[in-house]
Amino acid sequence: MRLLSTKATCNSHGQDSSYFLGWQEYEKNPYDEILNPKGIIQMGLAENQLSFDLLESWLAKNPDVSGFKRDGKSIFRELALFQDYHGLSSFKEAMVDFMAEIRGNRVTFDPDHMVLTAGSTSANETLMFCLAEKGDAFLLPTPYYPGFDRDLKWRTGVEIVPIHCSSDNNFQITESALEQAYEEAQNLNLNVKGILVTNPSNPLGTTLSLEELNLLVDFISGHKNMHLISDEIYSGTVFNSPGFVSVMEVLNNRFSDADEAIWDRVHVVYSLSKDLGLPGFRVGCIYSENDTVVAAATKMSSFGLVSSQTQYLLSAMLEDKKFTRKYLVENQKRLRRRQKMLVSGLEKSGIKCLESNAGLFCWVDMRHLLKSNTFEAEMDLWKRIVYDVKLNISPGSSCHCSEPGWFRVCFANMSEQTLKLAMKRLKSFVAELSSSSDNGDNKAHQSKRKSLTKWVFRLSSRDHRQRDQEER
Ligand SMILES: Cc1ncc(COP(=O)(O)O)c(C=O)c1O
C-alpha cells in the first residue's frame, strides 16, 4: 500500500520545468550589488517593483487603515471574526470600480458577479473545476505562461491543447491555428470545454487585437459547449498603443443582455499581483455573468479566501479614485521607460524583441545565437546564459513556444542599475560568442547561425504532436 496519494507523488505539477529550475538556480546564487555582485540576476520573475513608493506614500498618509481603524476606532475584532466567503462588499465594489477604470470605464462590472480568490492562480484553477471534468481539454495559444501547466492541469486533471502561434504574424491567433488545435484535440479524443487566453499576453507583452477577440468570440459562439476565459491580470500595465480591449467590451458591443447563451460562457480572471505589484497579498477574482458559475466558484473559494485585513486595507486604497487614477498613469509611464531601456540594451547586443505594449517582460528573439535550430540548442544557450552570464531568463520552450530561440526577459523586478549590468553582461557574452565564431573555432556553428537569421523555423504538425504527447 502507498504511504502517500498518487497526486502527492506524481510529477505533473511542472516544478521541473526550466522556468522553475531557473528560479532555483537564482535562489542558490542571487545577485546583490554589495553582497554578491557576481550572482545571478533574476530576469525570470514577472514582478512589478516599480511603483512601491506610490503605495507606501498612500499608506503613510492613511495610517488608520493599516492600524485596523475606522473613523479613529479599532475594528480589529470585526476583522478578526469576519468569515463570510462572499467577501467584504466594500472591497468587491472597490475592485469592480478599479477594473472599470482600467478599461476606460467603457465597461462596468457588477460586484454580485465577482468571486474573490487567492490570486489569479486560484481563480484559474477554480474555473477549471467549475467548467470541465477530468480529461476534458482547454485550448491555449502558445507561447503561454508556464504556471498554467500547474494551475489548470495538476489537481483538476484537465488537459491543455496548444494553439500553435508563430513569429510569421507576431504570434497572433489565427482561425486556422484555432481550427487545427480543435482538430488535434478531437484526434486525441479530448472533449474541448473552452479556450483560455491571457490579454495582455504573458509572455508576449502584447494585447489581443479586436480581430483576434472577435475570432475567439465567434469560435465559442459556434461551439455551444465551449467557454472563453480571459486572464486579464496585466490589463493595467498597458503602456503603449494600441490600448487594451477587454473581452467584456467586445461582448458589450456585439451582444444584448438577452444573448445569455454567450454571456454565460465568457469569464474574466483578474488579480492585483501585477497592476498593483502585490503578489504576496494574494488578491484575485473571477468575474462571470453565469450565476451557476458564480455560485459554485463562491463555494469553492473557501479553499483560497482573501484575508479580511487585506480586503479592508485594499478597499480603502482602491476607493481613493484620485489615487488609483494617478497610480495607473504613473505606473504605466515607469513601465514604458523600463521596457524601452531593455529593448535598447538588447539592441546594443544585436538582439531584437517582439514589439510589445504591455506587461512586465519582453519576448526576445535569440534564434541567431542558437547552434542549431532545435530545442536542445535553446536549452544549451539558456544554460550558458544562466550559469555563465548569470542571468535567469525563461526559455521559450518552458512557455510551449513552437519555435526554438525565443526567451522571456522581465524588466520590472529590479533597479535600473541592475538592468544596465544585465545588459552589459549580455553584451560581453554575445561579443565573445561572435568572436569565437569569427576565429573559426566553430565554422559549422557560424555558417548555421548566418543561415538561421533568415530562416523562420516551423515545426511540422507531426513534430508538434510528438512533443505534446511526450509532455502529457
Ligand atoms: C497570466 C498569469 N496568470 C496568473 C498568474 C498568477 O498570478 P497570481 O499571483 O495572481 O496568482 C500569473 C503570474 O505570473 C500570470 O502571469
CSV table of C-alpha atoms and ligand atoms in Angstrom, one decimal:
chain,number,residue,atom,x,y,z
A,1,MET,CA,0.0,0.0,0.0
A,2,ARG,CA,1.2,3.5,-0.8
A,3,LEU,CA,2.0,5.8,2.0
A,4,LEU,CA,1.0,9.0,0.1
A,5,SER,CA,-1.6,9.7,-2.5
A,6,THR,CA,-0.9,9.5,-6.3
A,7,LYS,CA,-1.4,13.3,-6.5
A,8,ALA,CA,1.2,14.0,-3.9
A,9,THR,CA,3.8,11.8,-5.5
A,10,CYS,CA,3.1,12.4,-9.2
A,11,ASN,CA,5.4,14.9,-11.0
A,12,SER,CA,2.8,16.6,-13.2
A,13,HIS,CA,3.0,19.8,-11.1
A,14,GLY,CA,5.5,21.2,-13.6
A,15,GLN,CA,8.1,22.1,-10.9
A,16,ASP,CA,10.8,20.5,-13.0
A,17,SER,CA,10.2,22.9,-15.9
A,18,SER,CA,13.2,25.1,-16.9
A,19,TYR,CA,11.0,28.0,-15.8
A,20,PHE,CA,11.1,26.9,-12.2
A,21,LEU,CA,14.6,25.4,-12.4
A,22,GLY,CA,15.9,28.8,-13.3
A,23,TRP,CA,14.3,30.2,-10.1
A,24,GLN,CA,16.0,27.5,-8.1
A,25,GLU,CA,19.4,28.4,-9.6
A,26,TYR,CA,18.8,32.0,-8.8
A,27,GLU,CA,17.9,31.2,-5.2
A,28,LYS,CA,21.3,29.4,-4.8
A,29,ASN,CA,23.3,32.4,-6.0
A,30,PRO,CA,21.2,35.6,-6.0
A,31,TYR,CA,22.8,38.8,-7.2
A,32,ASP,CA,23.2,41.6,-4.7
A,33,GLU,CA,25.0,44.8,-5.6
A,34,ILE,CA,27.1,44.7,-2.4
A,35,LEU,CA,27.0,41.2,-1.0
A,36,ASN,CA,27.1,39.1,-4.2
A,37,PRO,CA,27.9,41.3,-7.3
A,38,LYS,CA,28.7,38.2,-9.4
A,39,GLY,CA,25.5,36.4,-8.6
A,40,ILE,CA,22.6,35.6,-10.9
A,41,ILE,CA,20.3,38.4,-11.8
A,42,GLN,CA,16.6,37.4,-11.7
A,43,MET,CA,15.0,38.3,-15.0
A,44,GLY,CA,12.6,35.3,-15.0
A,45,LEU,CA,10.2,36.8,-12.5
A,46,ALA,CA,7.2,38.9,-13.7
A,47,GLU,CA,7.1,41.1,-10.6
A,48,ASN,CA,6.3,44.8,-10.7
A,49,GLN,CA,8.5,46.6,-8.2
A,50,LEU,CA,8.5,50.0,-10.0
A,51,SER,CA,5.8,51.8,-8.0
A,52,PHE,CA,6.1,50.6,-4.4
A,53,ASP,CA,6.9,54.2,-3.4
A,54,LEU,CA,3.4,55.3,-4.6
A,55,LEU,CA,1.7,52.6,-2.5
A,56,GLU,CA,3.9,53.4,0.5
A,57,SER,CA,3.2,57.1,0.4
A,58,TRP,CA,-0.5,56.3,0.3
A,59,LEU,CA,-0.1,54.1,3.4
A,60,ALA,CA,1.8,56.8,5.2
A,61,LYS,CA,-1.0,59.3,4.5
A,62,ASN,CA,-3.6,56.8,5.7
A,63,PRO,CA,-2.3,55.3,8.9
A,64,ASP,CA,-5.7,54.3,10.2
A,65,VAL,CA,-6.2,51.8,7.5
A,66,SER,CA,-3.1,49.7,8.3
A,67,GLY,CA,-3.8,50.2,12.0
A,68,PHE,CA,-7.2,48.4,11.6
A,69,LYS,CA,-9.1,51.6,12.5
A,70,ARG,CA,-12.2,53.2,11.0
A,71,ASP,CA,-13.0,56.8,12.0
A,72,GLY,CA,-10.3,56.5,14.6
A,73,LYS,CA,-11.9,53.4,16.3
A,74,SER,CA,-10.4,50.0,16.2
A,75,ILE,CA,-12.1,47.4,14.0
A,76,PHE,CA,-9.6,44.7,14.9
A,77,ARG,CA,-12.3,42.4,16.4
A,78,GLU,CA,-14.6,42.9,13.5
A,79,LEU,CA,-11.9,41.9,11.0
A,80,ALA,CA,-10.6,39.1,13.1
A,81,LEU,CA,-14.1,37.4,13.1
A,82,PHE,CA,-15.2,38.2,9.6
A,83,GLN,CA,-15.5,34.9,7.7
A,84,ASP,CA,-18.2,35.3,5.0
A,85,TYR,CA,-16.8,33.7,1.8
A,86,HIS,CA,-18.7,36.2,-0.3
A,87,GLY,CA,-16.1,38.8,0.8
A,88,LEU,CA,-16.4,42.3,2.1
A,89,SER,CA,-18.9,44.1,-0.1
A,90,SER,CA,-16.9,47.4,0.2
A,91,PHE,CA,-13.9,45.6,-1.2
A,92,LYS,CA,-15.8,44.0,-4.1
A,93,GLU,CA,-17.3,47.4,-5.0
A,94,ALA,CA,-13.9,49.0,-5.0
A,95,MET,CA,-12.5,46.1,-7.1
A,96,VAL,CA,-15.1,46.4,-9.8
A,97,ASP,CA,-14.6,50.1,-10.0
A,98,PHE,CA,-10.9,49.7,-10.3
A,99,MET,CA,-11.4,47.1,-13.1
A,100,ALA,CA,-13.7,49.5,-14.9
A,101,GLU,CA,-11.2,52.4,-14.5
A,102,ILE,CA,-8.5,50.2,-16.2
A,103,ARG,CA,-10.9,49.6,-19.1
A,104,GLY,CA,-11.5,53.4,-19.5
A,105,ASN,CA,-15.0,53.0,-17.9
A,106,ARG,CA,-16.2,51.6,-21.3
A,107,VAL,CA,-17.5,48.6,-19.3
A,108,THR,CA,-18.9,48.2,-15.8
A,109,PHE,CA,-18.9,45.2,-13.6
A,110,ASP,CA,-21.5,44.1,-11.0
A,111,PRO,CA,-19.9,43.1,-7.7
A,112,ASP,CA,-22.5,40.3,-7.3
A,113,HIS,CA,-20.9,38.6,-10.3
A,114,MET,CA,-17.5,38.7,-8.7
A,115,VAL,CA,-15.9,35.8,-6.8
A,116,LEU,CA,-12.8,36.7,-4.7
A,117,THR,CA,-9.9,34.2,-4.9
A,118,ALA,CA,-6.3,34.0,-3.5
A,119,GLY,CA,-4.8,35.4,-6.7
A,120,SER,CA,-5.3,34.5,-10.3
A,121,THR,CA,-3.7,31.2,-9.7
A,122,SER,CA,-6.7,30.1,-7.6
A,123,ALA,CA,-9.2,31.9,-9.9
A,124,ASN,CA,-7.9,29.9,-13.0
A,125,GLU,CA,-8.0,26.6,-11.1
A,126,THR,CA,-11.4,27.2,-9.7
A,127,LEU,CA,-12.8,28.0,-13.2
A,128,MET,CA,-11.3,24.7,-14.4
A,129,PHE,CA,-13.2,22.9,-11.6
A,130,CYS,CA,-16.4,24.7,-12.5
A,131,LEU,CA,-16.3,24.3,-16.3
A,132,ALA,CA,-14.5,21.0,-17.0
A,133,GLU,CA,-14.3,17.3,-16.0
A,134,LYS,CA,-11.1,15.4,-15.5
A,135,GLY,CA,-9.8,14.6,-19.0
A,136,ASP,CA,-11.6,17.5,-20.7
A,137,ALA,CA,-9.4,20.0,-22.6
A,138,PHE,CA,-8.8,23.7,-22.9
A,139,LEU,CA,-7.2,25.3,-25.9
A,140,LEU,CA,-4.4,27.8,-25.1
A,141,PRO,CA,-2.4,29.9,-27.6
A,142,THR,CA,1.3,29.4,-27.5
A,143,PRO,CA,3.6,30.7,-26.1
A,144,TYR,CA,1.7,30.6,-22.8
A,145,TYR,CA,2.5,31.3,-19.1
A,146,PRO,CA,4.4,28.2,-17.7
A,147,GLY,CA,2.4,28.3,-14.5
A,148,PHE,CA,-0.8,27.2,-16.4
A,149,ASP,CA,0.5,23.6,-16.6
A,150,ARG,CA,0.3,23.6,-12.8
A,151,ASP,CA,-2.8,25.9,-12.3
A,152,LEU,CA,-5.1,24.4,-14.9
A,153,LYS,CA,-4.0,20.7,-15.1
A,154,TRP,CA,-2.4,19.4,-11.9
A,155,ARG,CA,-5.2,19.0,-9.4
A,156,THR,CA,-8.1,19.1,-11.9
A,157,GLY,CA,-6.9,16.5,-14.4
A,158,VAL,CA,-7.8,18.9,-17.2
A,159,GLU,CA,-5.7,18.8,-20.4
A,160,ILE,CA,-4.2,21.7,-22.3
A,161,VAL,CA,-4.1,21.5,-26.1
A,162,PRO,CA,-1.9,24.2,-27.7
A,163,ILE,CA,-3.0,26.6,-30.4
A,164,HIS,CA,0.3,27.0,-32.2
A,165,CYS,CA,1.1,30.6,-33.0
A,166,SER,CA,4.1,31.6,-35.0
A,167,SER,CA,6.5,34.5,-35.4
A,168,ASP,CA,5.3,34.8,-39.1
A,169,ASN,CA,2.5,37.0,-37.8
A,170,ASN,CA,3.9,38.1,-34.5
A,171,PHE,CA,2.3,35.2,-32.7
A,172,GLN,CA,-1.3,36.3,-33.3
A,173,ILE,CA,-4.1,33.8,-33.0
A,174,THR,CA,-5.4,32.8,-36.5
A,175,GLU,CA,-8.6,30.9,-37.4
A,176,SER,CA,-6.6,28.1,-39.0
A,177,ALA,CA,-4.4,27.7,-35.8
A,178,LEU,CA,-7.6,27.6,-33.8
A,179,GLU,CA,-9.2,25.0,-36.0
A,180,GLN,CA,-6.1,22.9,-36.1
A,181,ALA,CA,-5.9,22.8,-32.3
A,182,TYR,CA,-9.6,21.9,-32.1
A,183,GLU,CA,-9.0,19.1,-34.6
A,184,GLU,CA,-5.9,18.0,-32.7
A,185,ALA,CA,-7.9,17.7,-29.5
A,186,GLN,CA,-10.6,15.6,-31.3
A,187,ASN,CA,-7.9,13.3,-32.7
A,188,LEU,CA,-6.8,12.8,-29.1
A,189,ASN,CA,-10.4,12.0,-28.1
A,190,LEU,CA,-10.5,15.0,-25.8
A,191,ASN,CA,-13.7,16.9,-25.2
A,192,VAL,CA,-12.9,20.6,-25.7
A,193,LYS,CA,-14.5,22.7,-23.0
A,194,GLY,CA,-13.0,26.1,-23.9
A,195,ILE,CA,-10.3,28.4,-24.8
A,196,LEU,CA,-8.1,30.3,-22.3
A,197,VAL,CA,-6.2,33.4,-23.3
A,198,THR,CA,-4.1,36.0,-21.4
A,199,ASN,CA,-4.8,39.5,-22.5
A,200,PRO,CA,-2.3,41.2,-22.4
A,201,SER,CA,-0.3,38.1,-23.1
A,202,ASN,CA,2.2,36.6,-20.8
A,203,PRO,CA,4.9,36.0,-22.2
A,204,LEU,CA,4.5,38.2,-25.4
A,205,GLY,CA,3.7,41.5,-23.7
A,206,THR,CA,1.2,42.3,-26.3
A,207,THR,CA,-2.6,43.0,-26.2
A,208,LEU,CA,-5.0,40.9,-28.3
A,209,SER,CA,-6.3,42.8,-31.4
A,210,LEU,CA,-10.0,43.3,-31.9
A,211,GLU,CA,-9.8,40.9,-34.8
A,212,GLU,CA,-8.4,38.1,-32.5
A,213,LEU,CA,-11.0,38.8,-29.9
A,214,ASN,CA,-13.8,38.6,-32.4
A,215,LEU,CA,-12.4,35.4,-33.8
A,216,LEU,CA,-12.4,33.9,-30.3
A,217,VAL,CA,-15.9,35.0,-29.5
A,218,ASP,CA,-17.1,33.7,-32.9
A,219,PHE,CA,-15.4,30.4,-32.3
A,220,ILE,CA,-17.2,29.8,-29.0
A,221,SER,CA,-20.5,31.1,-30.4
A,222,GLY,CA,-20.3,28.3,-32.9
A,223,HIS,CA,-19.5,25.7,-30.3
A,224,LYS,CA,-22.3,25.7,-27.8
A,225,ASN,CA,-20.5,23.8,-25.1
A,226,MET,CA,-17.4,25.9,-25.1
A,227,HIS,CA,-16.3,28.7,-22.7
A,228,LEU,CA,-13.9,31.5,-23.2
A,229,ILE,CA,-11.6,32.5,-20.2
A,230,SER,CA,-9.7,35.8,-20.5
A,231,ASP,CA,-7.0,36.1,-17.9
A,232,GLU,CA,-6.6,39.9,-17.8
A,233,ILE,CA,-4.1,40.1,-14.9
A,234,TYR,CA,-1.9,42.5,-16.9
A,235,SER,CA,-4.7,44.8,-18.0
A,236,GLY,CA,-3.5,47.8,-16.0
A,237,THR,CA,0.1,47.5,-17.4
A,238,VAL,CA,-0.7,48.6,-21.0
A,239,PHE,CA,1.8,51.4,-21.5
A,240,ASN,CA,1.7,52.0,-25.3
A,241,SER,CA,-0.9,51.9,-28.0
A,242,PRO,CA,-2.8,50.0,-29.2
A,243,GLY,CA,-4.8,50.3,-26.0
A,244,PHE,CA,-6.3,47.4,-24.0
A,245,VAL,CA,-9.7,46.0,-25.2
A,246,SER,CA,-11.3,43.5,-22.7
A,247,VAL,CA,-13.4,40.7,-24.0
A,248,MET,CA,-16.2,42.2,-21.9
A,249,GLU,CA,-16.1,45.3,-24.1
A,250,VAL,CA,-16.4,43.1,-27.2
A,251,LEU,CA,-19.4,41.3,-25.8
A,252,ASN,CA,-21.0,44.7,-24.8
A,253,ASN,CA,-20.6,46.0,-28.3
A,254,ARG,CA,-21.8,42.9,-30.1
A,255,PHE,CA,-24.5,41.3,-27.9
A,256,SER,CA,-27.5,42.4,-26.0
A,257,ASP,CA,-28.2,41.4,-22.4
A,258,ALA,CA,-30.7,38.9,-23.8
A,259,ASP,CA,-28.0,36.9,-25.5
A,260,GLU,CA,-27.5,34.8,-22.4
A,261,ALA,CA,-26.1,31.9,-24.4
A,262,ILE,CA,-22.9,33.8,-25.0
A,263,TRP,CA,-22.7,35.9,-21.8
A,264,ASP,CA,-22.9,32.7,-19.7
A,265,ARG,CA,-19.8,31.3,-21.4
A,266,VAL,CA,-17.3,34.1,-21.1
A,267,HIS,CA,-15.3,34.6,-17.9
A,268,VAL,CA,-12.7,37.1,-16.8
A,269,VAL,CA,-9.8,36.4,-14.4
A,270,TYR,CA,-8.1,39.3,-12.6
A,271,SER,CA,-5.7,39.9,-9.7
A,272,LEU,CA,-3.8,42.8,-8.1
A,273,SER,CA,-0.5,40.8,-8.3
A,274,LYS,CA,0.8,42.7,-11.4
A,275,ASP,CA,-1.0,46.0,-11.8
A,276,LEU,CA,-0.5,47.0,-8.1
A,277,GLY,CA,2.6,44.8,-7.6
A,278,LEU,CA,1.1,42.8,-4.7
A,279,PRO,CA,1.5,39.1,-5.4
A,280,GLY,CA,2.2,38.5,-1.7
A,281,PHE,CA,-1.3,39.8,-0.8
A,282,ARG,CA,-2.9,37.0,-2.8
A,283,VAL,CA,-5.9,39.0,-4.2
A,284,GLY,CA,-7.6,37.9,-7.3
A,285,CYS,CA,-11.1,37.3,-8.7
A,286,ILE,CA,-13.3,35.6,-11.2
A,287,TYR,CA,-15.8,37.8,-13.0
A,288,SER,CA,-18.7,35.9,-14.7
A,289,GLU,CA,-22.3,36.7,-15.7
A,290,ASN,CA,-23.1,33.0,-15.3
A,291,ASP,CA,-25.0,32.7,-11.9
A,292,THR,CA,-24.3,29.0,-11.6
A,293,VAL,CA,-20.6,29.5,-12.1
A,294,VAL,CA,-20.6,32.4,-9.6
A,295,ALA,CA,-22.4,30.2,-7.0
A,296,ALA,CA,-20.2,27.2,-7.5
A,297,ALA,CA,-16.9,29.3,-7.5
A,298,THR,CA,-18.1,31.1,-4.4
A,299,LYS,CA,-18.4,27.8,-2.5
A,300,MET,CA,-15.1,26.7,-3.8
A,301,SER,CA,-13.4,30.0,-2.8
A,302,SER,CA,-13.4,28.6,0.8
A,303,PHE,CA,-10.2,26.9,-0.2
A,304,GLY,CA,-8.5,30.1,-1.1
A,305,LEU,CA,-10.0,33.2,0.6
A,306,VAL,CA,-8.5,36.6,0.8
A,307,SER,CA,-7.9,37.6,4.4
A,308,SER,CA,-10.3,40.2,5.8
A,309,GLN,CA,-7.5,42.6,6.9
A,310,THR,CA,-6.2,42.6,3.3
A,311,GLN,CA,-9.7,43.2,1.9
A,312,TYR,CA,-10.1,46.1,4.4
A,313,LEU,CA,-6.8,47.7,3.5
A,314,LEU,CA,-7.2,47.4,-0.2
A,315,SER,CA,-10.8,48.5,-0.2
A,316,ALA,CA,-9.7,51.8,1.4
A,317,MET,CA,-6.9,52.2,-1.1
A,318,LEU,CA,-9.0,51.4,-4.2
A,319,GLU,CA,-11.9,53.6,-3.0
A,320,ASP,CA,-9.5,56.5,-3.3
A,321,LYS,CA,-10.1,57.1,-7.0
A,322,LYS,CA,-7.9,60.1,-7.2
A,323,PHE,CA,-5.0,57.9,-6.0
A,324,THR,CA,-5.8,54.9,-8.3
A,325,ARG,CA,-6.1,57.1,-11.4
A,326,LYS,CA,-2.7,58.7,-10.7
A,327,TYR,CA,-1.1,55.4,-9.8
A,328,LEU,CA,-2.2,53.7,-13.0
A,329,VAL,CA,-0.9,56.6,-15.2
A,330,GLU,CA,2.4,56.8,-13.3
A,331,ASN,CA,3.0,53.1,-13.2
A,332,GLN,CA,2.4,52.8,-16.9
A,333,LYS,CA,4.9,55.6,-17.5
A,334,ARG,CA,7.5,53.8,-15.5
A,335,LEU,CA,6.9,50.5,-17.3
A,336,ARG,CA,7.2,52.2,-20.7
A,337,ARG,CA,10.6,53.7,-19.7
A,338,ARG,CA,11.8,50.3,-18.4
A,339,GLN,CA,10.7,48.4,-21.5
A,340,LYS,CA,12.5,51.0,-23.6
A,341,MET,CA,15.7,50.5,-21.6
A,342,LEU,CA,15.5,46.8,-22.1
A,343,VAL,CA,14.8,47.0,-25.8
A,344,SER,CA,17.6,49.4,-26.5
A,345,GLY,CA,20.0,47.5,-24.2
A,346,LEU,CA,19.3,44.3,-26.2
A,347,GLU,CA,19.7,46.1,-29.5
A,348,LYS,CA,23.2,47.1,-28.5
A,349,SER,CA,23.9,43.3,-28.5
A,350,GLY,CA,22.2,42.9,-31.8
A,351,ILE,CA,19.2,41.2,-30.2
A,352,LYS,CA,15.6,42.1,-31.2
A,353,CYS,CA,12.3,41.8,-29.3
A,354,LEU,CA,8.8,41.3,-30.4
A,355,GLU,CA,7.2,44.8,-30.4
A,356,SER,CA,5.3,45.0,-27.2
A,357,ASN,CA,2.9,47.4,-25.5
A,358,ALA,CA,2.2,45.8,-22.1
A,359,GLY,CA,3.3,43.6,-19.3
A,360,LEU,CA,6.5,43.3,-17.2
A,361,PHE,CA,8.6,41.5,-19.8
A,362,CYS,CA,9.7,41.3,-23.4
A,363,TRP,CA,9.6,38.4,-25.8
A,364,VAL,CA,13.2,38.2,-27.0
A,365,ASP,CA,14.4,36.7,-30.3
A,366,MET,CA,17.8,34.9,-29.8
A,367,ARG,CA,17.3,32.5,-32.7
A,368,HIS,CA,20.5,33.8,-34.3
A,369,LEU,CA,22.5,32.7,-31.3
A,370,LEU,CA,21.5,29.1,-31.4
A,371,LYS,CA,24.0,26.4,-32.6
A,372,SER,CA,21.2,24.6,-34.4
A,373,ASN,CA,17.5,25.2,-34.8
A,374,THR,CA,16.4,22.8,-32.1
A,375,PHE,CA,15.1,23.0,-28.5
A,376,GLU,CA,18.3,21.2,-27.4
A,377,ALA,CA,20.3,24.2,-28.7
A,378,GLU,CA,17.8,26.5,-27.0
A,379,MET,CA,18.5,24.7,-23.7
A,380,ASP,CA,22.3,24.9,-24.3
A,381,LEU,CA,22.1,28.6,-24.8
A,382,TRP,CA,19.8,29.0,-21.8
A,383,LYS,CA,22.2,27.1,-19.6
A,384,ARG,CA,25.1,29.3,-20.7
A,385,ILE,CA,23.0,32.4,-20.0
A,386,VAL,CA,22.1,31.2,-16.5
A,387,TYR,CA,25.4,29.7,-15.5
A,388,ASP,CA,28.0,31.8,-17.4
A,389,VAL,CA,26.3,35.1,-18.0
A,390,LYS,CA,24.4,34.7,-14.7
A,391,LEU,CA,21.0,36.0,-15.9
A,392,ASN,CA,17.9,33.9,-15.2
A,393,ILE,CA,15.6,34.3,-18.2
A,394,SER,CA,12.9,31.9,-19.3
A,395,PRO,CA,13.3,29.8,-22.4
A,396,GLY,CA,10.5,29.8,-24.9
A,397,SER,CA,10.2,26.0,-24.6
A,398,SER,CA,9.0,26.5,-21.0
A,399,CYS,CA,6.2,28.6,-22.5
A,400,HIS,CA,5.5,25.8,-25.0
A,401,CYS,CA,6.6,28.1,-27.9
A,402,SER,CA,6.8,26.1,-31.2
A,403,GLU,CA,10.0,27.9,-32.4
A,404,PRO,CA,13.3,27.4,-30.6
A,405,GLY,CA,15.3,30.5,-29.7
A,406,TRP,CA,12.8,32.8,-28.1
A,407,PHE,CA,13.1,33.9,-24.4
A,408,ARG,CA,11.0,35.9,-21.9
A,409,VAL,CA,13.0,38.6,-20.2
A,410,CYS,CA,11.5,40.5,-17.3
A,411,PHE,CA,12.3,44.2,-16.7
A,412,ALA,CA,10.3,45.4,-13.7
A,413,ASN,CA,11.6,43.4,-10.8
A,414,MET,CA,15.0,45.2,-10.4
A,415,SER,CA,16.6,48.6,-10.2
A,416,GLU,CA,17.7,50.5,-13.4
A,417,GLN,CA,21.3,49.9,-12.3
A,418,THR,CA,20.8,46.1,-12.2
A,419,LEU,CA,19.1,46.2,-15.6
A,420,LYS,CA,22.1,48.1,-17.0
A,421,LEU,CA,24.5,45.5,-15.5
A,422,ALA,CA,22.5,42.7,-17.0
A,423,MET,CA,22.7,44.3,-20.4
A,424,LYS,CA,26.4,44.8,-20.0
A,425,ARG,CA,26.9,41.1,-19.1
A,426,LEU,CA,24.8,40.0,-22.1
A,427,LYS,CA,26.7,42.3,-24.5
A,428,SER,CA,30.1,40.7,-23.5
A,429,PHE,CA,28.6,37.3,-23.9
A,430,VAL,CA,27.3,38.0,-27.4
A,431,ALA,CA,30.6,39.6,-28.4
A,432,GLU,CA,32.5,36.5,-27.1
A,433,LEU,CA,30.2,34.2,-29.0
A,434,SER,CA,30.7,36.0,-32.3
A,435,SER,CA,34.5,36.4,-31.8
A,436,SER,CA,34.8,32.6,-31.1
A,437,SER,CA,32.8,32.0,-34.4
A,438,ASP,CA,34.9,34.6,-36.3
A,439,ASN,CA,38.1,32.9,-35.2
A,440,GLY,CA,36.9,29.8,-36.9
A,441,ASP,CA,36.5,27.8,-33.6
A,442,ASN,CA,33.2,26.7,-34.8
A,443,LYS,CA,32.8,27.1,-38.5
A,444,ALA,CA,29.8,24.9,-38.8
A,445,HIS,CA,28.1,26.9,-36.0
A,446,GLN,CA,29.0,30.1,-37.7
A,447,SER,CA,27.5,29.2,-41.1
A,448,LYS,CA,24.4,27.8,-39.5
A,449,ARG,CA,24.0,30.9,-37.4
A,450,LYS,CA,24.1,33.0,-40.6
A,451,SER,CA,21.6,31.0,-42.4
A,452,LEU,CA,19.4,30.9,-39.3
A,453,THR,CA,19.0,34.6,-39.2
A,454,LYS,CA,17.0,34.5,-42.4
A,455,TRP,CA,15.2,31.3,-41.8
A,456,VAL,CA,12.0,31.2,-39.9
A,457,PHE,CA,11.7,27.9,-38.1
A,458,ARG,CA,8.4,26.0,-38.2
A,459,LEU,CA,7.7,22.6,-36.6
A,460,SER,CA,5.7,20.2,-38.7
A,461,SER,CA,2.4,19.3,-37.1
A,462,ARG,CA,3.8,15.8,-36.6
A,463,ASP,CA,6.6,17.3,-34.5
A,464,HIS,CA,4.1,19.3,-32.5
A,465,ARG,CA,2.0,16.2,-31.8
A,466,GLN,CA,5.1,14.2,-30.9
A,467,ARG,CA,6.3,16.9,-28.5
A,468,ASP,CA,2.9,17.4,-26.9
A,469,GLN,CA,2.4,13.7,-26.4
A,470,GLU,CA,5.7,13.4,-24.7
A,471,GLU,CA,4.7,16.2,-22.4
A,472,ARG,CA,1.4,14.7,-21.5
B,1,LIG,C1,-1.1,35.1,-16.9
B,1,LIG,C2,-0.9,34.9,-15.5
B,1,LIG,N1,-2.0,34.4,-14.8
B,1,LIG,C3,-1.9,34.1,-13.5
B,1,LIG,C4,-0.7,34.4,-12.8
B,1,LIG,C5,-0.7,34.1,-11.3
B,1,LIG,O1,-0.9,35.3,-10.6
B,1,LIG,P1,-1.3,35.4,-9.1
B,1,LIG,O2,-0.1,35.9,-8.3
B,1,LIG,O3,-2.4,36.5,-9.0
B,1,LIG,O4,-1.8,34.1,-8.6
B,1,LIG,C6,0.4,34.9,-13.4
B,1,LIG,C7,1.6,35.2,-12.7
B,1,LIG,O5,2.7,35.4,-13.2
B,1,LIG,C8,0.3,35.2,-14.8
B,1,LIG,O6,1.3,35.7,-15.5
